[in-house]
Coordinates of C-alpha atoms in Angstrom, one line a residue:
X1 CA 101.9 117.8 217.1
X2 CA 104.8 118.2 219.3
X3 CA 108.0 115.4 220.2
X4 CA 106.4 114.3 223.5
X5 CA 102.8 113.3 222.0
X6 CA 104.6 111.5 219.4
X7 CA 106.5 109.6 221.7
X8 CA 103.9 108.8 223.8
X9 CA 101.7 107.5 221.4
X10 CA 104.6 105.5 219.8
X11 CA 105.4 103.8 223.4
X12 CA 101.6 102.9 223.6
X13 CA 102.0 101.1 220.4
X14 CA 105.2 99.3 221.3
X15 CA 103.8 98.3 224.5
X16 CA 100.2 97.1 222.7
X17 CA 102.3 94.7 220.5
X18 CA 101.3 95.6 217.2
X19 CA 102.5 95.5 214.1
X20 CA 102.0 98.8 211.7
X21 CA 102.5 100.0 208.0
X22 CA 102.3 103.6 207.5
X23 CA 100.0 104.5 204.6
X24 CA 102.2 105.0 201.0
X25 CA 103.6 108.7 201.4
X26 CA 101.8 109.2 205.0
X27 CA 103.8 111.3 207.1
X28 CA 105.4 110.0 210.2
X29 CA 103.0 108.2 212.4
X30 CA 101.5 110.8 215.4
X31 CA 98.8 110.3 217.2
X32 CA 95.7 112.7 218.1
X33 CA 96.7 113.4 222.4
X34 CA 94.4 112.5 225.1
X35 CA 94.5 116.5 225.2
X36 CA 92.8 117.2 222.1
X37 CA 89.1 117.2 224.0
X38 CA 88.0 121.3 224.1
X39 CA 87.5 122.3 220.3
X40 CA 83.8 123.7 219.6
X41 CA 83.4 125.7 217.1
X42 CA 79.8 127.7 215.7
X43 CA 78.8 130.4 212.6
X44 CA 75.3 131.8 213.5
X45 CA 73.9 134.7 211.1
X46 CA 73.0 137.0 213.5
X47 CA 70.1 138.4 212.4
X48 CA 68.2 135.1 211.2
X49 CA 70.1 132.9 213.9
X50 CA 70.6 130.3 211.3
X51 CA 73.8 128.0 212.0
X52 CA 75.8 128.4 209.1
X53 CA 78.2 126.1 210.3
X54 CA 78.6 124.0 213.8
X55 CA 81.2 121.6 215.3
X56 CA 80.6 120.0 218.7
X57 CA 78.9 123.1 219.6
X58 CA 76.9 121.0 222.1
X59 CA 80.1 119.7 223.9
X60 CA 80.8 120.7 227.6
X61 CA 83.5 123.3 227.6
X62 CA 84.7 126.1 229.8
X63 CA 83.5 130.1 228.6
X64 CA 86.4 131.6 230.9
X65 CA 86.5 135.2 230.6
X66 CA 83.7 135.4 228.6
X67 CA 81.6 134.6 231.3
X68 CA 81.7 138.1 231.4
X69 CA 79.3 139.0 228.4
X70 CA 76.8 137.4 230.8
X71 CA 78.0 139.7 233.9
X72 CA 78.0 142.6 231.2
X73 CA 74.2 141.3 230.2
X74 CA 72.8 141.6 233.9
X75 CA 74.8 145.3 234.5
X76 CA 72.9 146.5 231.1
X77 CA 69.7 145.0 232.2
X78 CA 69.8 146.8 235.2
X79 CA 71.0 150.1 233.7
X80 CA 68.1 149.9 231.7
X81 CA 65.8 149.3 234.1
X82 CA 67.1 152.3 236.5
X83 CA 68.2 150.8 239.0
X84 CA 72.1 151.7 238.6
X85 CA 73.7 155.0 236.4
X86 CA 76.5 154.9 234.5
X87 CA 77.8 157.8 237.5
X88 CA 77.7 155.3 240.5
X89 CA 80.8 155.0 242.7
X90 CA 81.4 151.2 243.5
X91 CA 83.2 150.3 245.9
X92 CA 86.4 147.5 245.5
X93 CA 85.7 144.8 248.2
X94 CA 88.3 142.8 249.9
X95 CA 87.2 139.9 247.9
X96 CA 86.9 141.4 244.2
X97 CA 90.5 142.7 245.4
X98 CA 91.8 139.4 246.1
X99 CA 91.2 138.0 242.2
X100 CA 93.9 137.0 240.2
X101 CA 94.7 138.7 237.2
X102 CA 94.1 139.8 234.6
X103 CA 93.3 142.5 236.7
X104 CA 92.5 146.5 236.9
X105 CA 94.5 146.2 240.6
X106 CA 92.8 148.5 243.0
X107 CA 92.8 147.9 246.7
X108 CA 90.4 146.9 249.1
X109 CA 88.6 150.3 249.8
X110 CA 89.0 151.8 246.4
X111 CA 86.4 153.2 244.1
X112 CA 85.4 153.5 240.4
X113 CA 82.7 154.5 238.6
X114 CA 80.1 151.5 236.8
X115 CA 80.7 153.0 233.7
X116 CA 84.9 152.5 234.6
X117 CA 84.1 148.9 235.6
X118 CA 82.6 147.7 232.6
X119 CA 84.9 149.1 230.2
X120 CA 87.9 147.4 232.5
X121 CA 85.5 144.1 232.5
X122 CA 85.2 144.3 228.4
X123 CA 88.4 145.9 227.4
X124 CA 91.0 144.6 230.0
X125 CA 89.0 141.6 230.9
X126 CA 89.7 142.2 234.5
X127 CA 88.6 139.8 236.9
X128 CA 88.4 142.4 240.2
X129 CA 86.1 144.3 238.4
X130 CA 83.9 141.7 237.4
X131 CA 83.8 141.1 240.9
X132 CA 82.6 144.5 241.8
X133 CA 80.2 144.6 239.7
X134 CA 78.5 141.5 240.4
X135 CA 78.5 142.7 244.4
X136 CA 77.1 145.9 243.4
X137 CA 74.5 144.3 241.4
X138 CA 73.3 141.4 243.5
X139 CA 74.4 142.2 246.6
X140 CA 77.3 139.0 246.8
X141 CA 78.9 137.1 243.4
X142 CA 76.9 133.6 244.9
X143 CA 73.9 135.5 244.6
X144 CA 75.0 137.4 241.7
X145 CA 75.9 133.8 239.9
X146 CA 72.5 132.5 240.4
X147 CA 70.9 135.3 238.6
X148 CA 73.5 134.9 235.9
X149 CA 72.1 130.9 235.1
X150 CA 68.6 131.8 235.7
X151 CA 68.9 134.1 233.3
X152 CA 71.0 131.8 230.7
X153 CA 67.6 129.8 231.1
X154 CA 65.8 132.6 230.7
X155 CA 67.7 133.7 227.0
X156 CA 67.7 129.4 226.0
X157 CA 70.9 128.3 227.3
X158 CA 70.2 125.2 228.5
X159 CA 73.6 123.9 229.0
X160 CA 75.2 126.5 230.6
X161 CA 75.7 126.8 234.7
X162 CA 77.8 129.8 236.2
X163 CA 79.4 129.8 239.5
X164 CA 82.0 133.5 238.9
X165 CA 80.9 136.3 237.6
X166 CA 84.5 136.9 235.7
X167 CA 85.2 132.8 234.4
X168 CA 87.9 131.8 236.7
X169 CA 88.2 128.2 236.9
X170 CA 85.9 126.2 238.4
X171 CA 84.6 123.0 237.1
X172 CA 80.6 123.3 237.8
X173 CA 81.1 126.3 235.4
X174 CA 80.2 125.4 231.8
X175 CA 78.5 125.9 228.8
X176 CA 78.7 125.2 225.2
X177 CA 79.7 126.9 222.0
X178 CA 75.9 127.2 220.8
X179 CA 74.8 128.5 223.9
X180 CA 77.9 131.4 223.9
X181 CA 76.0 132.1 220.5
X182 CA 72.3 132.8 222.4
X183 CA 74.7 135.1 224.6
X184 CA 76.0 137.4 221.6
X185 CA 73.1 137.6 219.7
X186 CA 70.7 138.8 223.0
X187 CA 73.4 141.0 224.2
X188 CA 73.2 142.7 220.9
X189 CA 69.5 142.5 220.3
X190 CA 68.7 143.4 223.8
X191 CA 70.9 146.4 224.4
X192 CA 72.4 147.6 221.5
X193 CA 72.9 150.8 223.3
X194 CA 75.4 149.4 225.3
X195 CA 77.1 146.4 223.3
X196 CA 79.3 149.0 222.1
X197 CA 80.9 148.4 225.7
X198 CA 82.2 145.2 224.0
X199 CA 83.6 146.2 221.0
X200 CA 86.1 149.8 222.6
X201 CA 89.2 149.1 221.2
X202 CA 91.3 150.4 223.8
X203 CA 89.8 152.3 227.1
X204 CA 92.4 155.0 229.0
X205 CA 92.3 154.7 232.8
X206 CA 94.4 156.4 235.7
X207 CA 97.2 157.4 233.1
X208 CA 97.6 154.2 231.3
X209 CA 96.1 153.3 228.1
X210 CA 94.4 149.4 228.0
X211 CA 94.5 147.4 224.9
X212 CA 91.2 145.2 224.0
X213 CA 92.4 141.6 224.7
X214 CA 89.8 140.9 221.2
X215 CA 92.7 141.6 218.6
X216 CA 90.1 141.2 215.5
X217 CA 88.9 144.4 216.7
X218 CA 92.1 146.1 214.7
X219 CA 91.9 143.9 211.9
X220 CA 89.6 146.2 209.8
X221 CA 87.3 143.5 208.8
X222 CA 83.9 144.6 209.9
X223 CA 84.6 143.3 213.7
X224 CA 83.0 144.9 216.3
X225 CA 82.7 142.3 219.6
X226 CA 82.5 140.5 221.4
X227 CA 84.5 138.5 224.2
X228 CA 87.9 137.1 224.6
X229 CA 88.4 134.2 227.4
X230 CA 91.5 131.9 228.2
X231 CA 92.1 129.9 231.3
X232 CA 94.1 126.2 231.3
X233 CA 91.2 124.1 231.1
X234 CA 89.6 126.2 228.5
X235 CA 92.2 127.1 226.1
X236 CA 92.1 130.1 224.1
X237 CA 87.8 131.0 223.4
X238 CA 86.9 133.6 221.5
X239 CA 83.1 135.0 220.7
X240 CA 83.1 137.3 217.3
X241 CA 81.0 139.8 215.7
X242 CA 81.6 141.2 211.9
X243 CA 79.6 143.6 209.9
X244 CA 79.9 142.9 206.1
X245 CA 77.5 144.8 203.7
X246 CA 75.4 144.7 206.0
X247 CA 74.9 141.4 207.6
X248 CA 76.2 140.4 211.0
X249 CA 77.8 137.1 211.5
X250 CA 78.7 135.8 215.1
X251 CA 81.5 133.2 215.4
X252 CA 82.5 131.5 218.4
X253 CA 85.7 129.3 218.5
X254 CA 86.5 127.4 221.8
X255 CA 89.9 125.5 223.0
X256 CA 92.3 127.1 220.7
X257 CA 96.1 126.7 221.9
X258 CA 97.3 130.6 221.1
X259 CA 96.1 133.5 220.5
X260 CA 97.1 133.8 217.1
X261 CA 95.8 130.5 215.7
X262 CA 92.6 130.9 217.2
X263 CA 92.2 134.5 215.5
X264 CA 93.3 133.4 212.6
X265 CA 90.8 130.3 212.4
X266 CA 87.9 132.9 214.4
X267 CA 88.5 134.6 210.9
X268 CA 88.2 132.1 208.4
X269 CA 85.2 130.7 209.9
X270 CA 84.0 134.1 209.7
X271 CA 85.5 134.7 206.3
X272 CA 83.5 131.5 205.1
X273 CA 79.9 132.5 206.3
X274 CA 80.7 135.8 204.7
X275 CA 81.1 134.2 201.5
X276 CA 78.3 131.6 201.8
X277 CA 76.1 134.7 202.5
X278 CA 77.7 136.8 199.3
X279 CA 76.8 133.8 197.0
X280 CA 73.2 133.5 198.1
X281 CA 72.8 137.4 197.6
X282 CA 74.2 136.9 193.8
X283 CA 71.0 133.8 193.4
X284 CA 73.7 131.0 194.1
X285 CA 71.6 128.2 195.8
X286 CA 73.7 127.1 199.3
X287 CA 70.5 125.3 200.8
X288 CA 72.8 123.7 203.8
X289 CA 75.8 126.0 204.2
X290 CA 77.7 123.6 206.7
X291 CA 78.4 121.2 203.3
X292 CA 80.0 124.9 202.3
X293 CA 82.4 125.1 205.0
X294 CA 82.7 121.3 205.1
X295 CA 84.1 121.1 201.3
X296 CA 86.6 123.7 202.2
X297 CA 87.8 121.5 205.1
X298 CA 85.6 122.8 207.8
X299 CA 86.7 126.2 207.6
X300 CA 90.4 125.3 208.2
X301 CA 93.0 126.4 205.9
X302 CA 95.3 124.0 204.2
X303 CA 98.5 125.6 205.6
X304 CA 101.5 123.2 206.4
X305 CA 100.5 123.8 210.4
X306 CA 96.9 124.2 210.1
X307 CA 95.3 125.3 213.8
X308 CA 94.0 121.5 213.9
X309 CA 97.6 121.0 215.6
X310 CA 97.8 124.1 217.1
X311 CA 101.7 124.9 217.6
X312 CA 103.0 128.5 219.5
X313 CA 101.5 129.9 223.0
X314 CA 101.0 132.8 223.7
X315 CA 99.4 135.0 226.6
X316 CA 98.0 138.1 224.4
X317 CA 94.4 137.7 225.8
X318 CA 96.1 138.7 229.3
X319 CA 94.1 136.7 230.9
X320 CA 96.1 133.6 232.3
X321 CA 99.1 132.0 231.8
X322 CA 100.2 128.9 230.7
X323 CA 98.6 126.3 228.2
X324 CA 98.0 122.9 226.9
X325 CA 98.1 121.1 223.9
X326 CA 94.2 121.1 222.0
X327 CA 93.4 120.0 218.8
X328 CA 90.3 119.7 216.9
X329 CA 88.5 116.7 218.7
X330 CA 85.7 116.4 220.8
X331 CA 82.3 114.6 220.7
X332 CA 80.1 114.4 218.1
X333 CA 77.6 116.9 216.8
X334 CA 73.8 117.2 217.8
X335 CA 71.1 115.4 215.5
X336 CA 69.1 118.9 215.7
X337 CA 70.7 122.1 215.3
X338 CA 68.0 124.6 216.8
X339 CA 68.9 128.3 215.2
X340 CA 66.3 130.6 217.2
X341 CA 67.1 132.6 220.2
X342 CA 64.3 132.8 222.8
X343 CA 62.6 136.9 222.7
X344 CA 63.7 139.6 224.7
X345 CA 63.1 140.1 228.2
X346 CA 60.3 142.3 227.3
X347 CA 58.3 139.1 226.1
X348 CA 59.4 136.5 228.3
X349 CA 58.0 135.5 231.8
X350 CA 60.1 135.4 234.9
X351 CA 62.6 133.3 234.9
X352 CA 62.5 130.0 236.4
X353 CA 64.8 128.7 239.7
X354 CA 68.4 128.2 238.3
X355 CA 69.3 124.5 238.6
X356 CA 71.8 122.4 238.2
X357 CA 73.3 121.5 234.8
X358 CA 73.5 117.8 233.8
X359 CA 75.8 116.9 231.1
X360 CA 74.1 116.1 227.9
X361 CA 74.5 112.4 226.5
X362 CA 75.3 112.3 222.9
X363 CA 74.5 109.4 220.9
X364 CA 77.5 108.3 218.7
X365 CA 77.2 109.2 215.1
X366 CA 75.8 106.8 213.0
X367 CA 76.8 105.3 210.0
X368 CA 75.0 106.4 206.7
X369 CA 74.8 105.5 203.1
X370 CA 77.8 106.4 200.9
X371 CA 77.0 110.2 199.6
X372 CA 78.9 112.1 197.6
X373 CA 80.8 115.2 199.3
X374 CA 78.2 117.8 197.8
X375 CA 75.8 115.4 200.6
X376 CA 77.8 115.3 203.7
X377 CA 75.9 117.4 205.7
X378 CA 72.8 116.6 204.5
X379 CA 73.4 112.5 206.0
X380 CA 74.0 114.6 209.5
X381 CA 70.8 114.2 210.3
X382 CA 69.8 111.1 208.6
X383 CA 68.0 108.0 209.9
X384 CA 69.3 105.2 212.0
X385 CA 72.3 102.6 211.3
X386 CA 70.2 100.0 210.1
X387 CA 68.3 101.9 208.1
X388 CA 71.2 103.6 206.2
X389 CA 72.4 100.1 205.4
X390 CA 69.5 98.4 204.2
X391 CA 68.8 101.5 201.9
X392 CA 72.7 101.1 201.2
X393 CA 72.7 97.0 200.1
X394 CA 69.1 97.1 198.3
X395 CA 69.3 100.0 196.2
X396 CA 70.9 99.4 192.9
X397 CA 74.1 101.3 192.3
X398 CA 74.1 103.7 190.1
X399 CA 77.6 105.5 190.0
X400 CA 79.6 103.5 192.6
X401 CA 81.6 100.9 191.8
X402 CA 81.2 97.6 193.4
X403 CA 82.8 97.4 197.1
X404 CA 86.0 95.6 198.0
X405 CA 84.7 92.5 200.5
X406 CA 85.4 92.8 204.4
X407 CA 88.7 92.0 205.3
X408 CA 90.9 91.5 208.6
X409 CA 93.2 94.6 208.2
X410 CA 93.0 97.7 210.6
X411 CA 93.0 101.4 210.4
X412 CA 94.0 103.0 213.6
X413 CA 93.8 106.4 214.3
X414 CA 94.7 107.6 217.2
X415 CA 95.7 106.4 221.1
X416 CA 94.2 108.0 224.2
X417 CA 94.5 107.7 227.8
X418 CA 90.8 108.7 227.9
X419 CA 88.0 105.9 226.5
X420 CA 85.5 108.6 226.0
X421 CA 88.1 111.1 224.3
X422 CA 89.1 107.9 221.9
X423 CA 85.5 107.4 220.6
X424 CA 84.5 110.8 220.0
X425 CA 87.4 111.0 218.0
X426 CA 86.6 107.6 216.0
X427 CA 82.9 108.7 215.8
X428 CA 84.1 112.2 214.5
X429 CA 86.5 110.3 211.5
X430 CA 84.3 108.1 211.0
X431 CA 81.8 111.2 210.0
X432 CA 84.7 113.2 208.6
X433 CA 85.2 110.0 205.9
X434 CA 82.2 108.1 205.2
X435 CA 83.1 106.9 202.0
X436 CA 86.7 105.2 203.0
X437 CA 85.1 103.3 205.9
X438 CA 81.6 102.7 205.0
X439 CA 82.3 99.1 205.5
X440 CA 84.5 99.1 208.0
X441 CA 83.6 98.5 212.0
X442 CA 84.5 100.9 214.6
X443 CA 86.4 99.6 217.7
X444 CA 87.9 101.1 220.8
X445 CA 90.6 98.7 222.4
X446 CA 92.5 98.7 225.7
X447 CA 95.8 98.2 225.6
X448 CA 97.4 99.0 228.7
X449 CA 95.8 102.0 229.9
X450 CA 95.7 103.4 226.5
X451 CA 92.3 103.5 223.9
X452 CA 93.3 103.2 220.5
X453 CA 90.4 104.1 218.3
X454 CA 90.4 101.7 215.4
X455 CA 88.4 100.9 212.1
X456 CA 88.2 97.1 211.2
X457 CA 87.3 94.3 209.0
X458 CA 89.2 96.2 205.8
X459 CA 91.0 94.4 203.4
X460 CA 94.4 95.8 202.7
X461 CA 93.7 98.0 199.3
X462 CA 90.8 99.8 201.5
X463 CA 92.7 100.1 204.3
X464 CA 95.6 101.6 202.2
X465 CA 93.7 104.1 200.3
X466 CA 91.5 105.3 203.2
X467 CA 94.8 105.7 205.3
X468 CA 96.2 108.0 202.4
X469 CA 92.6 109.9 202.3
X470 CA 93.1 110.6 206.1
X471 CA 96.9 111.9 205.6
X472 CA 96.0 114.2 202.6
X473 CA 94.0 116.0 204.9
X474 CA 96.5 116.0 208.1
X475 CA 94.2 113.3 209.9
X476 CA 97.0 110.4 211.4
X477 CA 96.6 107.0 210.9
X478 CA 98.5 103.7 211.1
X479 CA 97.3 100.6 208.8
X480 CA 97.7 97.5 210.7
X481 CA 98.2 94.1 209.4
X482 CA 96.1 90.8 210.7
X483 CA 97.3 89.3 213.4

């Protein structure tokens, strides 16, 4: 995490009065930023849509550019159903001629064919074009837009709203990681004859060769789509498709910081449901495959700057400039992780009225029994707080060792300026490392205008050892003596 995080968080601790001990061998105290709020992350097996693995793919977030799978979707559907060729001359309105880049750059008054537009749309990501396309389509991008959400509905995304046809920024435009994953799988499932769209590595145009902004594409892995997307809000997103003997696996990454860390974590993910689904093939029983990725530190590798503190920017995606510091924290995961994808067009109904997109509530994760780390995944979805703890104190141990009493010492792991950003991040340690604070409380305090996101009630071997747990794996923390 860079200088000025550091010493913001260390000011916020000066100015809160308290008194630390860095954990034995814990590396210099830095606290997760205020900043760190537009990770989500998903691994669907496309052909089964099971979630192989999910992290706040539920949470709010920003598609950017590819809000233009969905403008792509609606150009498809309509080439299917006649009503525009491939040959059609669109014209460049003023408007679509006004976007900012990254753009194809013809005037007001210029034409291209649809077939031209979609392949700058996919491969160059240009906004103009996206433009065009939508005012061919629907006649204006407002009207364009509400076809766009009514068909999201239509396909399951119920969290999604869009407002632009090409993802510029605009804050009633949003959807979710899971959602982006309903996208690529009914693009692909719907028109397969035209996904290729998605997946040209390069596209030549007016003398000038264009570059896919998707750099897996040349990585020789299997990938073959989908969607780049980057704007300052967003931070680097990225929706994936691989082929690997034969099984499709979509990944989609959300809020990376470059271009290059989010690739390179895009392709462990993917690397990781690749293996889960090699394994199964060979008889190997994975019943729960996010305990897989989980046990291999949720798909991140252990490199000394792991993508969790993402470090270089970059503008490679050529689709905005500029960036802000993300890391790997957001709100906690669903209770239910659905995996189907609504049927084709061909099966549904009409769609309903678009409307208005309400951000979902998400309970805070509760606390469950003490499981071993072959379980994590499976308490996910366990029963309430009070349950888990009465199962917890009345069952008789069996490999556990007694536990140390309740103390007065404090684990703190991180300062915010944002109250909500503070307690998704305790709620997500607190799921992250069950065992080193199963008997500790969770507290968010205000200390002048920062939230410092604090487990309690430890005694000071607990809060020690759990501190040193949480460094091993690049997680900060501060242990706190009573006051």
């Amino acid at each position: 995490m860079n200088a000025a995080f550091r010493r913001r968080f260390l000011a916020a601790l000066v100015l809160g009065g308290v008194v630390l001990t860095p954990a034995l061998g814990a590396p210099p105290p830095v606290a997760q930023s205020s900043d760190n709020s537009r990770y989500a992350s998903i691994v669907v097996d496309a052909a089964s849509g099971e979630v192989l693995f999910s992290r706040f793919a539920d949470a709010r977030r920003y598609p950017a550019s590819i809000t233009k799978v969905m403008t792509l979707y609606l150009v498809f559907e309509a080439l299917e159903s006649g009503k525009v060729k491939l040959t059609d001359n669109l014209t460049v309105s003023p408007r679509a001629a006004s976007q900012p880049p990254s753009k194809l750059g013809l005037a007001a008054g210029q034409s291209i064919s649809l077939d031209d537009a979609m392949k700058a749309t996919a491969v160059r990501s240009a906004n103009d074009m996206a433009v065009v396309l939508a005012e061919h389509i629907g006649g204006s991008e407002a009207q364009f837009t509400a076809r766009m959400t009514a068909k999201a509905r239509e396909l399951g995304m119920d969290h999604t709203r869009f407002t632009t046809a090409n993802g510029l920024p605009d804050t009633r435009q949003a959807t979710t990681a899971r959602d982006l994953s309903i996208l690529s799988r009914a693009v692909m499932r719907d028109y397969p004859q035209y996904y290729r769209y998605l997946g040209l590595h390069d596209w030549f145009y007016n003398g000038r060769d264009y570059r896919n902004t998707n750099g897996l594409l040349a990585t020789g892995r299997g990938y073959d789509g989908i969607k780049t997307g980057f704007t300052n809000a967003s931070g680097y997103n990225l929706a994936a498709s691989s082929v690997r003997d034969g099984k499709r696996i979509i990944t989609i990454v959300m809020g990376g910081r470059s271009t290059a860390s989010r690739n390179a974590h895009v392709a462990e993910l993917m690397d990781t449901g690749f293996e889960v689904q090699r394994r199964r093939s060979q008889g190997e029983r994975i019943q729960v495959a996010q305990a897989f990725f989980e046990q291999r530190g949720y798909g991140i590798s252990a490199d000394p700057n792991p993508p969790v503190e993402y470090a270089s920017a970059s503008d490679d995606d050529g689709e905005g400039m500029g960036s802000t510091a993300v890391a790997y924290v957001a709100g906690p995961p669903p209770a239910s992780l659905p995996t189907e994808v609504t049927p084709p067009p061909s099966a549904r109904a009409a769609a309903p009225a678009p409307r208005a997109v309400t951000p979902r509530t998400t309970a805070p994760v509760q606390r469950a029994e003490t499981r071993t780390p072959e379980n994590l995944t499976a308490s996910l979805n366990g029963g309430s707080t009070t349950t888990a703890r009465r199962a917890s104190s009345t069952a008789t141990p069996t490999r556990e060792t007694a536990r140390a009493p309740a103390g007065r010492w404090t684990v703190q792991v991180g300062a915010f300026r944002e109250e909500a950003v503070a307690r998704d991040w305790l709620n997500d340690v607190s799921r992250r490392f069950r065992t080193q604070f199963t008997d500790a409380q969770r507290d968010v305090q205000n200390a002048n205008g920062w939230y410092r996101s604090r487990f309690t009630g430890m005694t000071e071997a607990a809060a020690q050892a759990a501190c040193e747990t949480l460094s091993e794996r690049r997680v900060t923390c501060m242990v706190i003596r009573p006051s």
